[in-house]
PDB file as gemmi writes it, atoms N, CA and C in Angstrom:
CRYST1    1.000    1.000    1.000  90.00  90.00  90.00 P 1                      
ATOM      1  N   UNK A   1     -69.923  31.917   4.066  1.00  0.00           N  
ATOM      2  CA  UNK A   1     -68.816  31.858   5.006  1.00  0.00           C  
ATOM      3  C   UNK A   1     -67.637  31.166   4.327  1.00  0.00           C  
ATOM      4  N   UNK A   2     -66.594  31.891   4.141  1.00  0.00           N  
ATOM      5  CA  UNK A   2     -65.423  31.362   3.441  1.00  0.00           C  
ATOM      6  C   UNK A   2     -64.705  30.259   4.216  1.00  0.00           C  
ATOM      7  N   UNK A   3     -64.864  30.244   5.535  1.00  0.00           N  
ATOM      8  CA  UNK A   3     -64.160  29.267   6.357  1.00  0.00           C  
ATOM      9  C   UNK A   3     -64.941  27.974   6.544  1.00  0.00           C  
ATOM     10  N   UNK A   4     -66.168  27.904   6.058  1.00  0.00           N  
ATOM     11  CA  UNK A   4     -67.004  26.715   6.251  1.00  0.00           C  
ATOM     12  C   UNK A   4     -66.338  25.429   5.769  1.00  0.00           C  
ATOM     13  N   UNK A   5     -65.758  25.392   4.559  1.00  0.00           N  
ATOM     14  CA  UNK A   5     -65.142  24.136   4.108  1.00  0.00           C  
ATOM     15  C   UNK A   5     -64.033  23.648   5.042  1.00  0.00           C  
ATOM     16  N   UNK A   6     -63.231  24.562   5.560  1.00  0.00           N  
ATOM     17  CA  UNK A   6     -62.158  24.176   6.476  1.00  0.00           C  
ATOM     18  C   UNK A   6     -62.709  23.673   7.798  1.00  0.00           C  
ATOM     19  N   UNK A   7     -63.738  24.346   8.320  1.00  0.00           N  
ATOM     20  CA  UNK A   7     -64.371  23.911   9.568  1.00  0.00           C  
ATOM     21  C   UNK A   7     -64.992  22.535   9.392  1.00  0.00           C  
ATOM     22  N   UNK A   8     -65.666  22.334   8.276  1.00  0.00           N  
ATOM     23  CA  UNK A   8     -66.325  21.052   7.998  1.00  0.00           C  
ATOM     24  C   UNK A   8     -65.290  19.931   7.895  1.00  0.00           C  
ATOM     25  N   UNK A   9     -64.186  20.207   7.231  1.00  0.00           N  
ATOM     26  CA  UNK A   9     -63.129  19.209   7.103  1.00  0.00           C  
ATOM     27  C   UNK A   9     -62.553  18.864   8.474  1.00  0.00           C  
ATOM     28  N   UNK A  10     -62.346  19.862   9.313  1.00  0.00           N  
ATOM     29  CA  UNK A  10     -61.806  19.630  10.661  1.00  0.00           C  
ATOM     30  C   UNK A  10     -62.781  18.797  11.485  1.00  0.00           C  
ATOM     31  N   UNK A  11     -64.089  19.100  11.399  1.00  0.00           N  
ATOM     32  CA  UNK A  11     -65.102  18.337  12.134  1.00  0.00           C  
ATOM     33  C   UNK A  11     -65.089  16.879  11.701  1.00  0.00           C  
ATOM     34  N   UNK A  12     -64.954  16.637  10.414  1.00  0.00           N  
ATOM     35  CA  UNK A  12     -64.944  15.273   9.904  1.00  0.00           C  
ATOM     36  C   UNK A  12     -63.697  14.525  10.387  1.00  0.00           C  
ATOM     37  N   UNK A  13     -62.558  15.195  10.443  1.00  0.00           N  
ATOM     38  CA  UNK A  13     -61.322  14.573  10.916  1.00  0.00           C  
ATOM     39  C   UNK A  13     -61.439  14.205  12.392  1.00  0.00           C  
ATOM     40  N   UNK A  14     -62.020  15.094  13.179  1.00  0.00           N  
ATOM     41  CA  UNK A  14     -62.204  14.813  14.601  1.00  0.00           C  
ATOM     42  C   UNK A  14     -63.137  13.625  14.774  1.00  0.00           C  
ATOM     43  N   UNK A  15     -64.254  13.632  14.047  1.00  0.00           N  
ATOM     44  CA  UNK A  15     -65.210  12.524  14.150  1.00  0.00           C  
ATOM     45  C   UNK A  15     -64.553  11.218  13.744  1.00  0.00           C  
ATOM     46  N   UNK A  16     -63.806  11.235  12.649  1.00  0.00           N  
ATOM     47  CA  UNK A  16     -63.142  10.025  12.176  1.00  0.00           C  
ATOM     48  C   UNK A  16     -62.094   9.527  13.168  1.00  0.00           C  
ATOM     49  N   UNK A  17     -61.407  10.435  13.853  1.00  0.00           N  
ATOM     50  CA  UNK A  17     -60.380  10.012  14.809  1.00  0.00           C  
ATOM     51  C   UNK A  17     -60.997   9.393  16.061  1.00  0.00           C  
ATOM     52  N   UNK A  18     -62.256   9.700  16.346  1.00  0.00           N  
ATOM     53  CA  UNK A  18     -62.936   9.124  17.512  1.00  0.00           C  
ATOM     54  C   UNK A  18     -63.767   7.899  17.158  1.00  0.00           C  
ATOM     55  N   UNK A  19     -63.973   7.683  15.880  1.00  0.00           N  
ATOM     56  CA  UNK A  19     -64.798   6.564  15.416  1.00  0.00           C  
ATOM     57  C   UNK A  19     -64.234   5.237  15.921  1.00  0.00           C  
ATOM     58  N   UNK A  20     -65.097   4.430  16.542  1.00  0.00           N  
ATOM     59  CA  UNK A  20     -64.693   3.124  17.034  1.00  0.00           C  
ATOM     60  C   UNK A  20     -63.969   3.135  18.363  1.00  0.00           C  
ATOM     61  N   UNK A  21     -63.843   4.317  18.971  1.00  0.00           N  
ATOM     62  CA  UNK A  21     -63.139   4.425  20.254  1.00  0.00           C  
ATOM     63  C   UNK A  21     -63.861   3.604  21.325  1.00  0.00           C  
ATOM     64  N   UNK A  22     -63.120   2.993  22.214  1.00  0.00           N  
ATOM     65  CA  UNK A  22     -63.666   2.200  23.306  1.00  0.00           C  
ATOM     66  C   UNK A  22     -64.541   3.074  24.205  1.00  0.00           C  
ATOM     67  N   UNK A  23     -65.760   2.608  24.478  1.00  0.00           N  
ATOM     68  CA  UNK A  23     -66.741   3.394  25.237  1.00  0.00           C  
ATOM     69  C   UNK A  23     -66.233   3.712  26.642  1.00  0.00           C  
ATOM     70  N   UNK A  24     -65.731   2.709  27.357  1.00  0.00           N  
ATOM     71  CA  UNK A  24     -65.262   2.943  28.729  1.00  0.00           C  
ATOM     72  C   UNK A  24     -64.090   3.917  28.761  1.00  0.00           C  
ATOM     73  N   UNK A  25     -63.196   3.803  27.791  1.00  0.00           N  
ATOM     74  CA  UNK A  25     -62.059   4.714  27.718  1.00  0.00           C  
ATOM     75  C   UNK A  25     -62.535   6.145  27.508  1.00  0.00           C  
ATOM     76  N   UNK A  26     -63.460   6.332  26.555  1.00  0.00           N  
ATOM     77  CA  UNK A  26     -63.936   7.678  26.252  1.00  0.00           C  
ATOM     78  C   UNK A  26     -64.674   8.291  27.440  1.00  0.00           C  
ATOM     79  N   UNK A  27     -65.527   7.518  28.100  1.00  0.00           N  
ATOM     80  CA  UNK A  27     -66.239   8.029  29.278  1.00  0.00           C  
ATOM     81  C   UNK A  27     -65.232   8.405  30.358  1.00  0.00           C  
ATOM     82  N   UNK A  28     -64.238   7.563  30.557  1.00  0.00           N  
ATOM     83  CA  UNK A  28     -63.202   7.857  31.551  1.00  0.00           C  
ATOM     84  C   UNK A  28     -62.458   9.145  31.252  1.00  0.00           C  
ATOM     85  N   UNK A  29     -62.139   9.369  29.981  1.00  0.00           N  
ATOM     86  CA  UNK A  29     -61.435  10.601  29.607  1.00  0.00           C  
ATOM     87  C   UNK A  29     -62.323  11.831  29.797  1.00  0.00           C  
ATOM     88  N   UNK A  30     -63.611  11.703  29.458  1.00  0.00           N  
ATOM     89  CA  UNK A  30     -64.537  12.815  29.677  1.00  0.00           C  
ATOM     90  C   UNK A  30     -64.643  13.139  31.165  1.00  0.00           C  
ATOM     91  N   UNK A  31     -64.680  12.105  31.996  1.00  0.00           N  
ATOM     92  CA  UNK A  31     -64.715  12.327  33.450  1.00  0.00           C  
ATOM     93  C   UNK A  31     -63.436  13.012  33.920  1.00  0.00           C  
ATOM     94  N   UNK A  32     -62.293  12.616  33.333  1.00  0.00           N  
ATOM     95  CA  UNK A  32     -61.027  13.263  33.682  1.00  0.00           C  
ATOM     96  C   UNK A  32     -61.032  14.737  33.311  1.00  0.00           C  
ATOM     97  N   UNK A  33     -61.570  15.073  32.136  1.00  0.00           N  
ATOM     98  CA  UNK A  33     -61.686  16.485  31.751  1.00  0.00           C  
ATOM     99  C   UNK A  33     -62.582  17.228  32.739  1.00  0.00           C  
ATOM    100  N   UNK A  34     -63.686  16.615  33.087  1.00  0.00           N  
ATOM    101  CA  UNK A  34     -64.645  17.255  33.999  1.00  0.00           C  
ATOM    102  C   UNK A  34     -64.028  17.493  35.375  1.00  0.00           C  
ATOM    103  N   UNK A  35     -63.199  16.556  35.838  1.00  0.00           N  
ATOM    104  CA  UNK A  35     -62.578  16.653  37.162  1.00  0.00           C  
ATOM    105  C   UNK A  35     -61.240  17.405  37.141  1.00  0.00           C  
ATOM    106  N   UNK A  36     -60.899  18.000  36.007  1.00  0.00           N  
ATOM    107  CA  UNK A  36     -59.630  18.725  35.832  1.00  0.00           C  
ATOM    108  C   UNK A  36     -58.402  17.837  36.005  1.00  0.00           C  
ATOM    109  N   UNK A  37     -58.555  16.536  35.779  1.00  0.00           N  
ATOM    110  CA  UNK A  37     -57.411  15.621  35.807  1.00  0.00           C  
ATOM    111  C   UNK A  37     -56.732  15.574  34.442  1.00  0.00           C  
ATOM    112  N   UNK A  38     -57.432  16.047  33.437  1.00  0.00           N  
ATOM    113  CA  UNK A  38     -56.896  16.175  32.083  1.00  0.00           C  
ATOM    114  C   UNK A  38     -57.323  17.538  31.566  1.00  0.00           C  
ATOM    115  N   UNK A  39     -56.440  18.222  30.839  1.00  0.00           N  
ATOM    116  CA  UNK A  39     -56.701  19.589  30.405  1.00  0.00           C  
ATOM    117  C   UNK A  39     -56.760  19.706  28.881  1.00  0.00           C  
ATOM    118  N   UNK A  40     -57.744  20.435  28.419  1.00  0.00           N  
ATOM    119  CA  UNK A  40     -57.855  20.826  27.022  1.00  0.00           C  
ATOM    120  C   UNK A  40     -58.787  22.027  26.991  1.00  0.00           C  
ATOM    121  N   UNK A  41     -58.395  23.046  26.272  1.00  0.00           N  
ATOM    122  CA  UNK A  41     -59.152  24.299  26.241  1.00  0.00           C  
ATOM    123  C   UNK A  41     -60.631  24.080  25.940  1.00  0.00           C  
ATOM    124  N   UNK A  42     -60.937  23.242  24.980  1.00  0.00           N  
ATOM    125  CA  UNK A  42     -62.324  23.014  24.575  1.00  0.00           C  
ATOM    126  C   UNK A  42     -62.974  21.890  25.368  1.00  0.00           C  
ATOM    127  N   UNK A  43     -62.326  20.736  25.420  1.00  0.00           N  
ATOM    128  CA  UNK A  43     -62.953  19.565  26.040  1.00  0.00           C  
ATOM    129  C   UNK A  43     -63.195  19.738  27.531  1.00  0.00           C  
ATOM    130  N   UNK A  44     -62.337  20.471  28.221  1.00  0.00           N  
ATOM    131  CA  UNK A  44     -62.561  20.703  29.648  1.00  0.00           C  
ATOM    132  C   UNK A  44     -63.867  21.462  29.863  1.00  0.00           C  
ATOM    133  N   UNK A  45     -64.127  22.440  29.021  1.00  0.00           N  
ATOM    134  CA  UNK A  45     -65.370  23.204  29.124  1.00  0.00           C  
ATOM    135  C   UNK A  45     -66.582  22.351  28.771  1.00  0.00           C  
ATOM    136  N   UNK A  46     -66.463  21.574  27.707  1.00  0.00           N  
ATOM    137  CA  UNK A  46     -67.576  20.735  27.250  1.00  0.00           C  
ATOM    138  C   UNK A  46     -67.910  19.675  28.288  1.00  0.00           C  
ATOM    139  N   UNK A  47     -66.904  18.988  28.796  1.00  0.00           N  
ATOM    140  CA  UNK A  47     -67.131  17.885  29.738  1.00  0.00           C  
ATOM    141  C   UNK A  47     -67.815  18.356  31.016  1.00  0.00           C  
ATOM    142  N   UNK A  48     -67.519  19.566  31.450  1.00  0.00           N  
ATOM    143  CA  UNK A  48     -68.148  20.089  32.662  1.00  0.00           C  
ATOM    144  C   UNK A  48     -69.662  20.260  32.499  1.00  0.00           C  
ATOM    145  N   UNK A  49     -70.129  20.370  31.267  1.00  0.00           N  
ATOM    146  CA  UNK A  49     -71.559  20.541  30.997  1.00  0.00           C  
ATOM    147  C   UNK A  49     -72.302  19.212  30.855  1.00  0.00           C  
ATOM    148  N   UNK A  50     -71.567  18.107  30.739  1.00  0.00           N  
ATOM    149  CA  UNK A  50     -72.185  16.812  30.470  1.00  0.00           C  
ATOM    150  C   UNK A  50     -72.515  16.049  31.742  1.00  0.00           C  
ATOM    151  N   UNK A  51     -73.660  15.376  31.728  1.00  0.00           N  
ATOM    152  CA  UNK A  51     -73.979  14.424  32.785  1.00  0.00           C  
ATOM    153  C   UNK A  51     -73.287  13.106  32.429  1.00  0.00           C  
ATOM    154  N   UNK A  52     -73.235  12.187  33.376  1.00  0.00           N  
ATOM    155  CA  UNK A  52     -72.630  10.890  33.080  1.00  0.00           C  
ATOM    156  C   UNK A  52     -73.422  10.157  31.995  1.00  0.00           C  
ATOM    157  N   UNK A  53     -74.736  10.316  32.012  1.00  0.00           N  
ATOM    158  CA  UNK A  53     -75.580   9.696  30.986  1.00  0.00           C  
ATOM    159  C   UNK A  53     -75.253  10.264  29.600  1.00  0.00           C  
ATOM    160  N   UNK A  54     -75.035  11.558  29.511  1.00  0.00           N  
ATOM    161  CA  UNK A  54     -74.682  12.183  28.239  1.00  0.00           C  
ATOM    162  C   UNK A  54     -73.296  11.732  27.774  1.00  0.00           C  
ATOM    163  N   UNK A  55     -72.370  11.581  28.717  1.00  0.00           N  
ATOM    164  CA  UNK A  55     -71.033  11.084  28.367  1.00  0.00           C  
ATOM    165  C   UNK A  55     -71.133   9.683  27.767  1.00  0.00           C  
ATOM    166  N   UNK A  56     -71.940   8.843  28.398  1.00  0.00           N  
ATOM    167  CA  UNK A  56     -72.131   7.475  27.922  1.00  0.00           C  
ATOM    168  C   UNK A  56     -72.729   7.479  26.514  1.00  0.00           C  
ATOM    169  N   UNK A  57     -73.761   8.300  26.304  1.00  0.00           N  
ATOM    170  CA  UNK A  57     -74.418   8.373  24.995  1.00  0.00           C  
ATOM    171  C   UNK A  57     -73.442   8.878  23.926  1.00  0.00           C  
ATOM    172  N   UNK A  58     -72.646   9.853  24.277  1.00  0.00           N  
ATOM    173  CA  UNK A  58     -71.672  10.408  23.345  1.00  0.00           C  
ATOM    174  C   UNK A  58     -70.624   9.354  22.984  1.00  0.00           C  
ATOM    175  N   UNK A  59     -70.151   8.625  23.981  1.00  0.00           N  
ATOM    176  CA  UNK A  59     -69.151   7.587  23.746  1.00  0.00           C  
ATOM    177  C   UNK A  59     -69.715   6.465  22.868  1.00  0.00           C  
ATOM    178  N   UNK A  60     -70.957   6.084  23.108  1.00  0.00           N  
ATOM    179  CA  UNK A  60     -71.597   5.046  22.292  1.00  0.00           C  
ATOM    180  C   UNK A  60     -71.752   5.534  20.859  1.00  0.00           C  
ATOM    181  N   UNK A  61     -72.136   6.790  20.694  1.00  0.00           N  
ATOM    182  CA  UNK A  61     -72.287   7.347  19.345  1.00  0.00           C  
ATOM    183  C   UNK A  61     -70.972   7.258  18.573  1.00  0.00           C  
ATOM    184  N   UNK A  62     -69.873   7.703  19.202  1.00  0.00           N  
ATOM    185  CA  UNK A  62     -68.591   7.673  18.499  1.00  0.00           C  
ATOM    186  C   UNK A  62     -68.106   6.247  18.282  1.00  0.00           C  
ATOM    187  N   UNK A  63     -68.434   5.338  19.193  1.00  0.00           N  
ATOM    188  CA  UNK A  63     -68.037   3.947  19.040  1.00  0.00           C  
ATOM    189  C   UNK A  63     -68.777   3.269  17.890  1.00  0.00           C  
ATOM    190  N   UNK A  64     -70.080   3.511  17.805  1.00  0.00           N  
ATOM    191  CA  UNK A  64     -70.912   2.796  16.822  1.00  0.00           C  
ATOM    192  C   UNK A  64     -71.305   3.631  15.614  1.00  0.00           C  
ATOM    193  N   UNK A  65     -71.266   4.961  15.749  1.00  0.00           N  
ATOM    194  CA  UNK A  65     -71.719   5.842  14.683  1.00  0.00           C  
ATOM    195  C   UNK A  65     -73.223   5.993  14.672  1.00  0.00           C  
ATOM    196  N   UNK A  66     -73.881   5.505  15.726  1.00  0.00           N  
ATOM    197  CA  UNK A  66     -75.341   5.580  15.786  1.00  0.00           C  
ATOM    198  C   UNK A  66     -75.791   6.183  17.107  1.00  0.00           C  
ATOM    199  N   UNK A  67     -76.878   6.977  17.028  1.00  0.00           N  
ATOM    200  CA  UNK A  67     -77.472   7.522  18.241  1.00  0.00           C  
ATOM    201  C   UNK A  67     -78.260   6.443  18.948  1.00  0.00           C  
ATOM    202  N   UNK A  68     -78.340   6.565  20.290  1.00  0.00           N  
ATOM    203  CA  UNK A  68     -79.158   5.631  21.052  1.00  0.00           C  
ATOM    204  C   UNK A  68     -80.613   5.960  20.861  1.00  0.00           C  
ATOM    205  N   UNK A  69     -81.462   4.957  20.987  1.00  0.00           N  
ATOM    206  CA  UNK A  69     -82.922   5.187  20.896  1.00  0.00           C  
ATOM    207  C   UNK A  69     -83.436   5.801  22.179  1.00  0.00           C  
TER     208      UNK A  69                                                      
END                                                                             
């Protein structure tokens, strides 16, 4: 796949931009996407699929860089 390097670079940039983000802020933004209070073509769709527990786990992962046990 010729586009793999570009996709991989974009994924790393997104991950790096979320690294260390405040957990409560991130959960709040995910809830806003889910409730259509904030709009984004991709995140609005993703947030609607997440439970609050999954939002919390995702926010902790980006904050710490580690998955929960």
